[in-house]
Amino acid sequence: MDNSAPSYDDKARRIKSLLSSYYGADEQADESYHESQQSASAGPDDASSVASGFTPRFASIDSHAFNADLFVSNMLRTARIDVLLKRHSEMSKEIKVLDSDMQMLVYENYNKFISATDTIRTMKSNVDGMGSNMDALRSIIDRVADTSNAVNSKLQKHRDHIEELNRVRLLLQKLQSVIDLPKRMRAARAEKAFSIAVDSYIEAEPLFKKYGHQGALRAVAAECALELSEIVKELEELLTDPDAESEECVRLLRLLSGNEDDLQERFLVGRRKRVEQDLVQAAVLVKSMAARAIDAPIDSDIPVDWCESGEEVPDLRHFIKSLDERVLNSLSETALAFNTAFSQASGSAPLNRKHLSDMAEIVMEGYIEQMGRALASEAAAGAIEAAQPSVEDDEAILEGGAVRFPSDWGAESLARGLMHIYADLSLLESRLPELEPTSKASALIQSTVGHHVSSCFLALTHRVMGAVLSLKEKMEHLSQEPDESVASSTFLQRGFSHICDLLQKGIASLLQGLKVYESNPKLLEPWYADFIDMIQGQIQSAFLSLLSSFLAMGGVVEAPPSSPREAAGKLTAGLKPEWNQSGSFGLAAMELPAELGGGTLGSLAGKQDSQDSNPPEPPTASNSSQMGLFLLLARLCSFLEGNVVSNSVETLATIFPGGGGVKDRPAFNPSHVIRKLGAGATELLRLYVEMHGRQLTLMIRRSVAAASWLNHKEPRGPRPVCDLMLARLKLAEGEIVQLIDDGGHRSGKRHTRGKASSRTASMASIDNWEGEGSSLERNVAKLFREKIQLCRQARFTQSSILAAIMGVGLKSLVECIRLETLGRAGLQQLQLDVSYLRPLVRRYARGPEGATIDALMDEVISAAVERSVDPTLLETALIERILGSNQP
């Protein structure tokens, strides 16, 4: 860019300076003057700037402060000749530019100058005549004001009279309004516009108080009082109506000086009645739900609006939703309306909510009762449905089919319902905190879950008992068939396997079904340890309940438990076993916790409660055809002791790790349960041995009583009672081999070598009896023999049980012989019988049991020798010949 050309800023500055000088703006000139003075006062240091082509800045050439001599002398002194020439050419160009700019400014503003000059001339001519016009206008206004004052002074009296008449007119209108007030109050009451009637009366009330006893106002006041009393009655009726605008009724009654406590009571009465009607309908539905749970007849008068289309009885989800909408929503709306209606009267003082709290507490008790009973019915229904035996169960017992349990025990629907209830009651906390709805919801959850757990275990135990009873009935049926018996078939073995499968799979399925509660942490978070301990206690209760039932079937009276922990705790303290096979599994007699309304499901469903009546006696297996049932019960107790308890502990630890240790609940004590089951198994096994032993004893006593032992014939073979005893042992063996493992004591082979060796031992024993001489010598010899335990307790092995049964018969034979007097032939007959039985019985008893049987048989011979008048025994060869001749 050429440095000689003037810049845009310099050009603008020059134009501004020209305009300022034209319009007389001296400020810019002064500023330029000061700048020039500062530039002129620059020292010798600026010489270098000038020498380099830079000219110091002076005041503008167009300003009054420009010093031309100073500027020229400074230029001549400091600038070179080429700079002076350059500056000369620049100034020439600037002069030309300024001349052209000035011409342009003059051309552009000429018309404006002419127009401004004309305007100023016109304004001057107009202003010259305005003064006279203003003076004329002032005089006119003064005359108008004087005339107006004169008119006002003349009309003042008339104006005062009109105002007085107007006041009289307004007073007469008010008086007429008061006289017409009864009529207007009647019309407003007819139109239900009570606010208009009451507000009108409140306006006229001061007049009635002051003049109501005088003249015509006396009748008007009486009529208004009568109408007011009717309005108050209707307002009080509306106040009890839940659907009416109660806030307006409260305001109007408060204006009429109503009692605050009485207003609150009347305000709450109607709402309480409506909620109570809903609770009555809920009670009908709960009764139907309980009847459906225990398969009882359902009433037909069920409220239709509570059920969905196509439902005879509402499900739990719909029932909870309907009851919460009717009861909890009503409570919330009542609390809100109460606060709105009565908070204005209390002012700054706190609102007295005592009547509201009392009413809400009563309603909440009814709600908790009906909701708890509905939940209890649902819990029972879920337990019954899960434990309900299917049609295939009978086939499973007969054919050994698999046992199946559903995965849902009702916990899922209960958990959803409880979460819904907890959420709804939590919302009520903000409106009615004095009720503590959240605490009540937690208590309801805990009671419901506890009742459901106990119901599930009770249903499982009743299904097991139902299978046992079904097995018992089939055993009775088999015993009546001539070609079929329990001992000859594998019926007991299949039934035992089915019940064992039922126990193991049932407990595992039940625990897995209860784990659903853990998917809702809010349900169990405050009391998870109690929940685990509750399940443990119910497992123990189920085992002890089965044991008590087994012992009751055997006719054994068990001593009462020594502590509540052994009785399965508070939740199952009221259980009464029902020995039936109905679909309800006896849950109809199960007592509900007090938190769920109390009573039983049967009484809740409308069935006659049997709490005060004697419970039915459990069936017992007393006849000979059901002796195998005792062995089955004993084997079940043994299986529970050895397998199910330990498996349950492992399953419980896997599904519900941790928990337990709560003092006031029954903990699962496996060692205690195992001891009880072991004792029960031993007792039932003893009963089984005793019943078979009784049959042997009866045979032996009849045979001993029928024989003439003193004058007996010469023995020609064993007596028939020996074969009957062996048949009884064979019958017992057929039952035992189905349920009891061999245990290594029996070889299972029946061959001649065993007979020969046993018979040889028998002959050796007889020879010993012959060589011992007198009775005194035999008794002394007994003292030095090896001690053998004759009263050995039966163990769960085939040989032990069979030996115990035969031992009972042999002991009876010894006792019977000791009461008889035998001749030589009678003694020899007994000797022949013992020799016949010994090898055959020893096939059933080996090891220590075999030694016991040998000792008892020796005791028979010893007792016979002692009671014989001629203790002469048969020779061994003769016994073998007689027995050989009697073999088929």
Short mmCIF file of N, CA and C in Angstrom, two decimals, residues 201-301:
data_model
loop_
_atom_site.label_atom_id
_atom_site.label_comp_id
_atom_site.label_asym_id
_atom_site.label_seq_id
_atom_site.Cartn_x
_atom_site.Cartn_y
_atom_site.Cartn_z
N TYR A 201 -79.12 -15.88 56.40
CA TYR A 201 -79.52 -15.81 57.81
C TYR A 201 -78.42 -15.19 58.67
N ILE A 202 -77.17 -15.52 58.37
CA ILE A 202 -76.06 -14.94 59.14
C ILE A 202 -76.03 -13.42 58.98
N GLU A 203 -76.34 -12.93 57.79
CA GLU A 203 -76.38 -11.48 57.57
C GLU A 203 -77.49 -10.82 58.38
N ALA A 204 -78.64 -11.51 58.50
CA ALA A 204 -79.77 -10.92 59.22
C ALA A 204 -79.75 -11.24 60.71
N GLU A 205 -78.86 -12.06 61.15
CA GLU A 205 -78.86 -12.48 62.56
C GLU A 205 -78.66 -11.32 63.53
N PRO A 206 -77.75 -10.33 63.26
CA PRO A 206 -77.63 -9.20 64.20
C PRO A 206 -78.94 -8.41 64.35
N LEU A 207 -79.69 -8.26 63.24
CA LEU A 207 -80.97 -7.55 63.31
C LEU A 207 -81.97 -8.31 64.17
N PHE A 208 -81.98 -9.64 64.02
CA PHE A 208 -82.91 -10.44 64.83
C PHE A 208 -82.54 -10.39 66.31
N LYS A 209 -81.25 -10.38 66.59
CA LYS A 209 -80.84 -10.32 67.99
C LYS A 209 -81.24 -8.99 68.64
N LYS A 210 -81.23 -7.89 67.81
CA LYS A 210 -81.51 -6.57 68.38
C LYS A 210 -82.99 -6.23 68.35
N TYR A 211 -83.68 -6.60 67.24
CA TYR A 211 -85.08 -6.20 67.09
C TYR A 211 -86.02 -7.39 66.87
N GLY A 212 -85.54 -8.61 67.02
CA GLY A 212 -86.37 -9.76 66.72
C GLY A 212 -87.53 -9.97 67.66
N HIS A 213 -87.54 -9.28 68.77
CA HIS A 213 -88.64 -9.43 69.74
C HIS A 213 -89.69 -8.34 69.58
N GLN A 214 -89.58 -7.50 68.56
CA GLN A 214 -90.47 -6.37 68.39
C GLN A 214 -91.25 -6.49 67.10
N GLY A 215 -92.52 -6.12 67.13
CA GLY A 215 -93.34 -5.95 65.96
C GLY A 215 -93.37 -7.14 65.02
N ALA A 216 -93.32 -6.78 63.74
CA ALA A 216 -93.43 -7.80 62.70
C ALA A 216 -92.19 -8.69 62.62
N LEU A 217 -91.07 -8.19 63.14
CA LEU A 217 -89.85 -9.00 63.07
C LEU A 217 -89.91 -10.22 63.97
N ARG A 218 -90.84 -10.19 64.95
CA ARG A 218 -90.94 -11.36 65.82
C ARG A 218 -91.39 -12.58 65.03
N ALA A 219 -92.42 -12.43 64.20
CA ALA A 219 -92.90 -13.55 63.39
C ALA A 219 -91.85 -13.97 62.36
N VAL A 220 -91.17 -12.97 61.79
CA VAL A 220 -90.14 -13.29 60.80
C VAL A 220 -89.00 -14.08 61.46
N ALA A 221 -88.60 -13.67 62.64
CA ALA A 221 -87.52 -14.37 63.34
C ALA A 221 -87.93 -15.80 63.68
N ALA A 222 -89.20 -15.98 64.06
CA ALA A 222 -89.66 -17.34 64.38
C ALA A 222 -89.65 -18.23 63.15
N GLU A 223 -90.13 -17.69 62.02
CA GLU A 223 -90.12 -18.48 60.79
C GLU A 223 -88.70 -18.81 60.35
N CYS A 224 -87.82 -17.86 60.48
CA CYS A 224 -86.42 -18.12 60.11
C CYS A 224 -85.79 -19.18 61.02
N ALA A 225 -86.10 -19.14 62.29
CA ALA A 225 -85.56 -20.14 63.21
C ALA A 225 -86.06 -21.53 62.86
N LEU A 226 -87.36 -21.63 62.48
CA LEU A 226 -87.91 -22.93 62.09
C LEU A 226 -87.23 -23.45 60.83
N GLU A 227 -87.08 -22.58 59.84
CA GLU A 227 -86.40 -23.00 58.61
C GLU A 227 -84.94 -23.37 58.89
N LEU A 228 -84.32 -22.63 59.79
CA LEU A 228 -82.91 -22.91 60.11
C LEU A 228 -82.76 -24.27 60.76
N SER A 229 -83.72 -24.64 61.63
CA SER A 229 -83.63 -25.95 62.26
C SER A 229 -83.76 -27.08 61.23
N GLU A 230 -84.65 -26.87 60.23
CA GLU A 230 -84.77 -27.87 59.17
C GLU A 230 -83.49 -27.96 58.34
N ILE A 231 -82.90 -26.82 58.08
CA ILE A 231 -81.65 -26.81 57.31
C ILE A 231 -80.54 -27.51 58.09
N VAL A 232 -80.49 -27.27 59.39
CA VAL A 232 -79.46 -27.93 60.22
C VAL A 232 -79.63 -29.44 60.18
N LYS A 233 -80.88 -29.91 60.25
CA LYS A 233 -81.12 -31.36 60.18
C LYS A 233 -80.62 -31.94 58.86
N GLU A 234 -80.97 -31.26 57.78
CA GLU A 234 -80.53 -31.77 56.48
C GLU A 234 -79.01 -31.70 56.31
N LEU A 235 -78.40 -30.64 56.87
CA LEU A 235 -76.94 -30.56 56.81
C LEU A 235 -76.29 -31.68 57.61
N GLU A 236 -76.87 -32.01 58.76
CA GLU A 236 -76.32 -33.10 59.56
C GLU A 236 -76.46 -34.44 58.84
N GLU A 237 -77.59 -34.61 58.13
CA GLU A 237 -77.74 -35.83 57.34
C GLU A 237 -76.73 -35.88 56.21
N LEU A 238 -76.53 -34.75 55.55
CA LEU A 238 -75.53 -34.71 54.49
C LEU A 238 -74.12 -34.94 55.04
N LEU A 239 -73.89 -34.49 56.26
CA LEU A 239 -72.57 -34.67 56.85
C LEU A 239 -72.24 -36.14 57.04
N THR A 240 -73.26 -36.95 57.30
CA THR A 240 -73.02 -38.40 57.46
C THR A 240 -72.99 -39.14 56.13
N ASP A 241 -73.32 -38.45 55.04
CA ASP A 241 -73.29 -39.08 53.73
C ASP A 241 -71.87 -38.98 53.16
N PRO A 242 -71.22 -40.13 52.90
CA PRO A 242 -69.83 -40.06 52.41
C PRO A 242 -69.70 -39.40 51.04
N ASP A 243 -70.77 -39.46 50.24
CA ASP A 243 -70.69 -38.92 48.88
C ASP A 243 -71.02 -37.44 48.80
N ALA A 244 -71.46 -36.82 49.90
CA ALA A 244 -71.83 -35.41 49.88
C ALA A 244 -70.58 -34.54 50.06
N GLU A 245 -70.77 -33.21 49.78
CA GLU A 245 -69.67 -32.27 49.98
C GLU A 245 -69.60 -31.92 51.45
N SER A 246 -68.89 -32.74 52.19
CA SER A 246 -68.86 -32.61 53.64
C SER A 246 -68.14 -31.34 54.09
N GLU A 247 -67.16 -30.87 53.31
CA GLU A 247 -66.45 -29.66 53.71
C GLU A 247 -67.40 -28.47 53.79
N GLU A 248 -68.29 -28.34 52.81
CA GLU A 248 -69.27 -27.25 52.83
C GLU A 248 -70.24 -27.40 53.99
N CYS A 249 -70.63 -28.67 54.27
CA CYS A 249 -71.53 -28.90 55.41
C CYS A 249 -70.87 -28.51 56.72
N VAL A 250 -69.60 -28.86 56.87
CA VAL A 250 -68.88 -28.50 58.09
C VAL A 250 -68.78 -26.99 58.23
N ARG A 251 -68.50 -26.27 57.13
CA ARG A 251 -68.40 -24.81 57.19
C ARG A 251 -69.72 -24.18 57.61
N LEU A 252 -70.81 -24.66 57.04
CA LEU A 252 -72.11 -24.08 57.36
C LEU A 252 -72.51 -24.38 58.79
N LEU A 253 -72.30 -25.63 59.23
CA LEU A 253 -72.66 -25.97 60.60
C LEU A 253 -71.78 -25.24 61.61
N ARG A 254 -70.52 -25.01 61.25
CA ARG A 254 -69.66 -24.25 62.15
C ARG A 254 -70.14 -22.80 62.24
N LEU A 255 -70.65 -22.23 61.13
CA LEU A 255 -71.21 -20.88 61.17
C LEU A 255 -72.42 -20.79 62.08
N LEU A 256 -73.12 -21.89 62.19
CA LEU A 256 -74.31 -21.92 63.05
C LEU A 256 -73.96 -22.31 64.47
N SER A 257 -72.68 -22.17 64.85
CA SER A 257 -72.21 -22.44 66.21
C SER A 257 -72.37 -23.89 66.60
N GLY A 258 -71.96 -24.82 65.69
CA GLY A 258 -72.01 -26.24 66.03
C GLY A 258 -70.83 -26.66 66.90
N ASN A 259 -71.04 -27.73 67.68
CA ASN A 259 -69.98 -28.28 68.53
C ASN A 259 -68.94 -28.99 67.65
N GLU A 260 -67.65 -28.68 67.86
CA GLU A 260 -66.59 -29.21 67.01
C GLU A 260 -66.49 -30.73 67.13
N ASP A 261 -66.53 -31.25 68.37
CA ASP A 261 -66.43 -32.71 68.57
C ASP A 261 -67.62 -33.42 67.94
N ASP A 262 -68.79 -32.85 68.13
CA ASP A 262 -69.98 -33.46 67.55
C ASP A 262 -69.92 -33.43 66.03
N LEU A 263 -69.40 -32.34 65.47
CA LEU A 263 -69.26 -32.27 64.01
C LEU A 263 -68.29 -33.33 63.50
N GLN A 264 -67.18 -33.53 64.21
CA GLN A 264 -66.21 -34.53 63.78
C GLN A 264 -66.81 -35.94 63.83
N GLU A 265 -67.55 -36.23 64.90
CA GLU A 265 -68.17 -37.56 65.00
C GLU A 265 -69.17 -37.78 63.87
N ARG A 266 -70.03 -36.76 63.63
CA ARG A 266 -71.01 -36.90 62.55
C ARG A 266 -70.33 -37.00 61.19
N PHE A 267 -69.23 -36.28 61.03
CA PHE A 267 -68.49 -36.32 59.78
C PHE A 267 -67.95 -37.73 59.50
N LEU A 268 -67.53 -38.44 60.54
CA LEU A 268 -66.90 -39.75 60.36
C LEU A 268 -67.88 -40.91 60.37
N VAL A 269 -69.11 -40.69 60.89
CA VAL A 269 -70.06 -41.80 61.01
C VAL A 269 -70.39 -42.39 59.64
N GLY A 270 -70.74 -41.52 58.70
CA GLY A 270 -71.14 -42.03 57.39
C GLY A 270 -70.02 -42.77 56.69
N ARG A 271 -68.83 -42.24 56.78
CA ARG A 271 -67.71 -42.92 56.13
C ARG A 271 -67.40 -44.26 56.79
N ARG A 272 -67.54 -44.29 58.08
CA ARG A 272 -67.32 -45.56 58.77
C ARG A 272 -68.36 -46.59 58.36
N LYS A 273 -69.60 -46.18 58.21
CA LYS A 273 -70.65 -47.12 57.79
C LYS A 273 -70.37 -47.67 56.41
N ARG A 274 -69.93 -46.81 55.50
CA ARG A 274 -69.65 -47.28 54.14
C ARG A 274 -68.50 -48.30 54.14
N VAL A 275 -67.45 -48.01 54.89
CA VAL A 275 -66.32 -48.95 54.95
C VAL A 275 -66.73 -50.24 55.63
N GLU A 276 -67.57 -50.16 56.65
CA GLU A 276 -68.02 -51.37 57.33
C GLU A 276 -68.87 -52.23 56.40
N GLN A 277 -69.65 -51.61 55.54
CA GLN A 277 -70.40 -52.39 54.55
C GLN A 277 -69.45 -53.11 53.60
N ASP A 278 -68.39 -52.43 53.20
CA ASP A 278 -67.40 -53.09 52.34
C ASP A 278 -66.73 -54.25 53.06
N LEU A 279 -66.46 -54.09 54.36
CA LEU A 279 -65.83 -55.17 55.12
C LEU A 279 -66.77 -56.36 55.29
N VAL A 280 -68.08 -56.08 55.42
CA VAL A 280 -69.05 -57.17 55.49
C VAL A 280 -69.07 -57.97 54.19
N GLN A 281 -69.05 -57.26 53.07
CA GLN A 281 -68.98 -57.96 51.78
C GLN A 281 -67.66 -58.73 51.63
N ALA A 282 -66.58 -58.13 52.14
CA ALA A 282 -65.29 -58.83 52.09
C ALA A 282 -65.33 -60.11 52.92
N ALA A 283 -66.04 -60.08 54.06
CA ALA A 283 -66.14 -61.28 54.88
C ALA A 283 -66.86 -62.41 54.14
N VAL A 284 -67.87 -62.06 53.35
CA VAL A 284 -68.57 -63.07 52.54
C VAL A 284 -67.62 -63.68 51.51
N LEU A 285 -66.82 -62.84 50.89
CA LEU A 285 -65.87 -63.34 49.90
C LEU A 285 -64.79 -64.20 50.55
N VAL A 286 -64.33 -63.79 51.73
CA VAL A 286 -63.30 -64.58 52.43
C VAL A 286 -63.86 -65.95 52.79
N LYS A 287 -65.12 -65.99 53.19
CA LYS A 287 -65.75 -67.27 53.49
C LYS A 287 -65.78 -68.17 52.26
N SER A 288 -66.08 -67.60 51.11
CA SER A 288 -66.09 -68.38 49.87
C SER A 288 -64.69 -68.82 49.48
N MET A 289 -63.70 -67.95 49.69
CA MET A 289 -62.32 -68.32 49.37
C MET A 289 -61.84 -69.45 50.29
N ALA A 290 -62.22 -69.39 51.58
CA ALA A 290 -61.83 -70.47 52.49
C ALA A 290 -62.53 -71.78 52.11
N ALA A 291 -63.82 -71.67 51.71
CA ALA A 291 -64.53 -72.88 51.29
C ALA A 291 -63.91 -73.49 50.04
N ARG A 292 -63.49 -72.64 49.12
CA ARG A 292 -62.83 -73.16 47.92
C ARG A 292 -61.50 -73.81 48.27
N ALA A 293 -60.80 -73.26 49.27
CA ALA A 293 -59.49 -73.82 49.64
C ALA A 293 -59.61 -75.22 50.22
N ILE A 294 -60.66 -75.46 51.02
CA ILE A 294 -60.80 -76.78 51.65
C ILE A 294 -61.86 -77.63 50.96
N ASP A 295 -62.26 -77.22 49.75
CA ASP A 295 -63.19 -77.99 48.93
C ASP A 295 -64.53 -78.16 49.64
N ALA A 296 -65.04 -77.06 50.22
CA ALA A 296 -66.34 -77.06 50.87
C ALA A 296 -67.34 -76.34 49.97
N PRO A 297 -68.65 -76.52 50.22
CA PRO A 297 -69.66 -75.83 49.40
C PRO A 297 -69.52 -74.31 49.49
N ILE A 298 -69.69 -73.63 48.36
CA ILE A 298 -69.53 -72.18 48.28
C ILE A 298 -70.91 -71.54 48.26
N ASP A 299 -71.08 -70.50 49.07
CA ASP A 299 -72.36 -69.79 49.11
C ASP A 299 -72.62 -69.09 47.78
N SER A 300 -73.90 -68.92 47.49
CA SER A 300 -74.28 -68.31 46.21
C SER A 300 -74.43 -66.79 46.30
N ASP A 301 -74.52 -66.23 47.53
CA ASP A 301 -74.74 -64.79 47.68
C ASP A 301 -73.41 -64.03 47.72
#
